[in-house]
């Protein structure tokens, strides 16, 4: 069989790196995308894989990444939008967007839509790493930059909720063109996640509670299951998963009108980048 081309963002560490290693060992052509030049290059060298460096806090870098991928890979079988994170105090990016929202939602939204022609021609899967934290998110279309009542955890939860809404709307708009898509919660994974944030979550990653968390390989399990499975047979396109099963999300995640309007506003927010 011809090796699949699988692009994984946020692949220099954590579940992204774990999934990349597993897929590379299986013979897939893995393309590693990360923010750190040093870490991304090291992971790619380990697997003899191609890599790109892109900081999602700058949408211009996302556009450059999309152009590079489109140029180098005429076929992309899987796009795993795995990059993201929880931030500290409220800050705006150079693009004028609240950083948590941009890094977790707008950047992968932009990357996916810029690659849509290639993805559709490849009958690709788009897998989005969400989180159970979506449950304490609250998406306000009139306050996407969280100017009112900002909190670190709520901003992260809202970004992860946006991932699920993006997944369902991506299926609605492009499912008929061959795109299949799913979002998933990896579980609480033992990584450097939240280490540089002001979230109370950061303490758990530095204490004995760390031992109770999943390993990156365990956290990557559902991602690999979605990548290797078949939509319509093993999983449902447009849905949200945890531990290889359909999962319950924030009630806003099932609002089709909200998903449609979020897509439209996201298009406007990335237009000038």
PDB file of N, CA, C and O in Angstrom, residues 33 36 42 55 68 72 97 131 140-141 145 147 155 158 176 178 180 190 197 235 239 266:
ATOM      1  N   UNK A  33       4.817  19.141  12.613  1.00  0.00           N
ATOM      2  CA  UNK A  33       4.719  20.598  12.726  1.00  0.00           C
ATOM      3  C   UNK A  33       4.793  20.976  14.197  1.00  0.00           C
ATOM      4  O   UNK A  33       4.084  20.397  15.031  1.00  0.00           O
ATOM      5  N   UNK A  36       8.567  24.996  18.359  1.00  0.00           N
ATOM      6  CA  UNK A  36       9.975  25.076  18.715  1.00  0.00           C
ATOM      7  C   UNK A  36      10.838  24.448  17.623  1.00  0.00           C
ATOM      8  O   UNK A  36      10.690  23.265  17.315  1.00  0.00           O
ATOM      9  N   UNK A  42      14.288  17.788  16.336  1.00  0.00           N
ATOM     10  CA  UNK A  42      14.747  16.574  17.009  1.00  0.00           C
ATOM     11  C   UNK A  42      13.769  15.418  16.816  1.00  0.00           C
ATOM     12  O   UNK A  42      14.185  14.282  16.538  1.00  0.00           O
ATOM     13  N   UNK A  55       4.505  29.158  14.405  1.00  0.00           N
ATOM     14  CA  UNK A  55       3.971  29.688  15.655  1.00  0.00           C
ATOM     15  C   UNK A  55       2.552  30.176  15.392  1.00  0.00           C
ATOM     16  O   UNK A  55       2.333  31.138  14.650  1.00  0.00           O
ATOM     17  N   UNK A  68       3.499  26.024   2.171  1.00  0.00           N
ATOM     18  CA  UNK A  68       4.571  25.024   2.103  1.00  0.00           C
ATOM     19  C   UNK A  68       3.999  23.612   1.971  1.00  0.00           C
ATOM     20  O   UNK A  68       4.478  22.808   1.165  1.00  0.00           O
ATOM     21  N   UNK A  72       4.494  21.096  -1.227  1.00  0.00           N
ATOM     22  CA  UNK A  72       5.316  19.896  -1.072  1.00  0.00           C
ATOM     23  C   UNK A  72       4.535  18.586  -1.101  1.00  0.00           C
ATOM     24  O   UNK A  72       5.109  17.529  -1.384  1.00  0.00           O
ATOM     25  N   UNK A  97      -6.212  39.198  17.990  1.00  0.00           N
ATOM     26  CA  UNK A  97      -7.139  38.239  18.581  1.00  0.00           C
ATOM     27  C   UNK A  97      -6.659  37.789  19.957  1.00  0.00           C
ATOM     28  O   UNK A  97      -5.451  37.743  20.223  1.00  0.00           O
ATOM     29  N   UNK A 131     -10.902  18.908  24.073  1.00  0.00           N
ATOM     30  CA  UNK A 131     -10.636  18.587  25.472  1.00  0.00           C
ATOM     31  C   UNK A 131     -11.951  18.526  26.229  1.00  0.00           C
ATOM     32  O   UNK A 131     -12.925  19.197  25.860  1.00  0.00           O
ATOM     33  N   UNK A 140     -19.346  33.194  23.189  1.00  0.00           N
ATOM     34  CA  UNK A 140     -20.149  34.397  22.969  1.00  0.00           C
ATOM     35  C   UNK A 140     -19.668  35.017  21.663  1.00  0.00           C
ATOM     36  O   UNK A 140     -18.561  35.555  21.598  1.00  0.00           O
ATOM     37  N   UNK A 141     -20.478  34.945  20.633  1.00  0.00           N
ATOM     38  CA  UNK A 141     -20.084  35.462  19.327  1.00  0.00           C
ATOM     39  C   UNK A 141     -19.845  36.964  19.334  1.00  0.00           C
ATOM     40  O   UNK A 141     -19.186  37.492  18.430  1.00  0.00           O
ATOM     41  N   UNK A 145     -13.068  37.820  21.712  1.00  0.00           N
ATOM     42  CA  UNK A 145     -11.776  38.203  22.260  1.00  0.00           C
ATOM     43  C   UNK A 145     -11.773  38.287  23.783  1.00  0.00           C
ATOM     44  O   UNK A 145     -10.806  38.769  24.379  1.00  0.00           O
ATOM     45  N   UNK A 147     -13.160  40.074  26.106  1.00  0.00           N
ATOM     46  CA  UNK A 147     -12.921  41.363  26.750  1.00  0.00           C
ATOM     47  C   UNK A 147     -13.656  41.481  28.080  1.00  0.00           C
ATOM     48  O   UNK A 147     -13.275  42.267  28.942  1.00  0.00           O
ATOM     49  N   UNK A 155     -11.304  30.663  28.987  1.00  0.00           N
ATOM     50  CA  UNK A 155     -10.807  30.929  27.638  1.00  0.00           C
ATOM     51  C   UNK A 155     -10.363  29.632  26.964  1.00  0.00           C
ATOM     52  O   UNK A 155     -10.647  29.392  25.787  1.00  0.00           O
ATOM     53  N   UNK A 158     -13.414  27.533  26.127  1.00  0.00           N
ATOM     54  CA  UNK A 158     -14.109  28.087  24.967  1.00  0.00           C
ATOM     55  C   UNK A 158     -13.383  27.727  23.675  1.00  0.00           C
ATOM     56  O   UNK A 158     -14.012  27.402  22.662  1.00  0.00           O
ATOM     57  N   UNK A 176     -19.783  16.239   1.892  1.00  0.00           N
ATOM     58  CA  UNK A 176     -20.166  15.779   0.558  1.00  0.00           C
ATOM     59  C   UNK A 176     -19.040  15.842  -0.449  1.00  0.00           C
ATOM     60  O   UNK A 176     -19.138  15.293  -1.550  1.00  0.00           O
ATOM     61  N   UNK A 178     -15.978  14.702   0.312  1.00  0.00           N
ATOM     62  CA  UNK A 178     -15.011  13.667   0.652  1.00  0.00           C
ATOM     63  C   UNK A 178     -14.269  13.866   1.957  1.00  0.00           C
ATOM     64  O   UNK A 178     -13.486  13.011   2.374  1.00  0.00           O
ATOM     65  N   UNK A 180     -13.842  13.798   5.879  1.00  0.00           N
ATOM     66  CA  UNK A 180     -14.413  13.252   7.112  1.00  0.00           C
ATOM     67  C   UNK A 180     -13.662  13.878   8.278  1.00  0.00           C
ATOM     68  O   UNK A 180     -12.476  14.222   8.156  1.00  0.00           O
ATOM     69  N   UNK A 190       0.162  13.332  30.900  1.00  0.00           N
ATOM     70  CA  UNK A 190       1.380  13.742  31.594  1.00  0.00           C
ATOM     71  C   UNK A 190       2.353  14.401  30.610  1.00  0.00           C
ATOM     72  O   UNK A 190       3.178  13.742  29.978  1.00  0.00           O
ATOM     73  N   UNK A 197       1.453  28.541  32.111  1.00  0.00           N
ATOM     74  CA  UNK A 197       0.238  29.337  32.235  1.00  0.00           C
ATOM     75  C   UNK A 197       0.033  29.765  33.679  1.00  0.00           C
ATOM     76  O   UNK A 197       0.774  29.373  34.578  1.00  0.00           O
ATOM     77  N   UNK A 235     -16.392   5.176  13.187  1.00  0.00           N
ATOM     78  CA  UNK A 235     -16.774   6.397  13.881  1.00  0.00           C
ATOM     79  C   UNK A 235     -17.608   7.282  12.956  1.00  0.00           C
ATOM     80  O   UNK A 235     -17.641   7.072  11.752  1.00  0.00           O
ATOM     81  N   UNK A 239     -18.475  14.174  14.716  1.00  0.00           N
ATOM     82  CA  UNK A 239     -18.784  13.936  16.127  1.00  0.00           C
ATOM     83  C   UNK A 239     -17.566  14.128  17.031  1.00  0.00           C
ATOM     84  O   UNK A 239     -16.439  14.338  16.577  1.00  0.00           O
ATOM     85  N   UNK A 266     -15.188  33.401  12.014  1.00  0.00           N
ATOM     86  CA  UNK A 266     -13.790  32.976  11.950  1.00  0.00           C
ATOM     87  C   UNK A 266     -13.199  33.373  10.600  1.00  0.00           C
ATOM     88  O   UNK A 266     -12.045  33.822  10.518  1.00  0.00           O
TER      89      UNK A 266
END
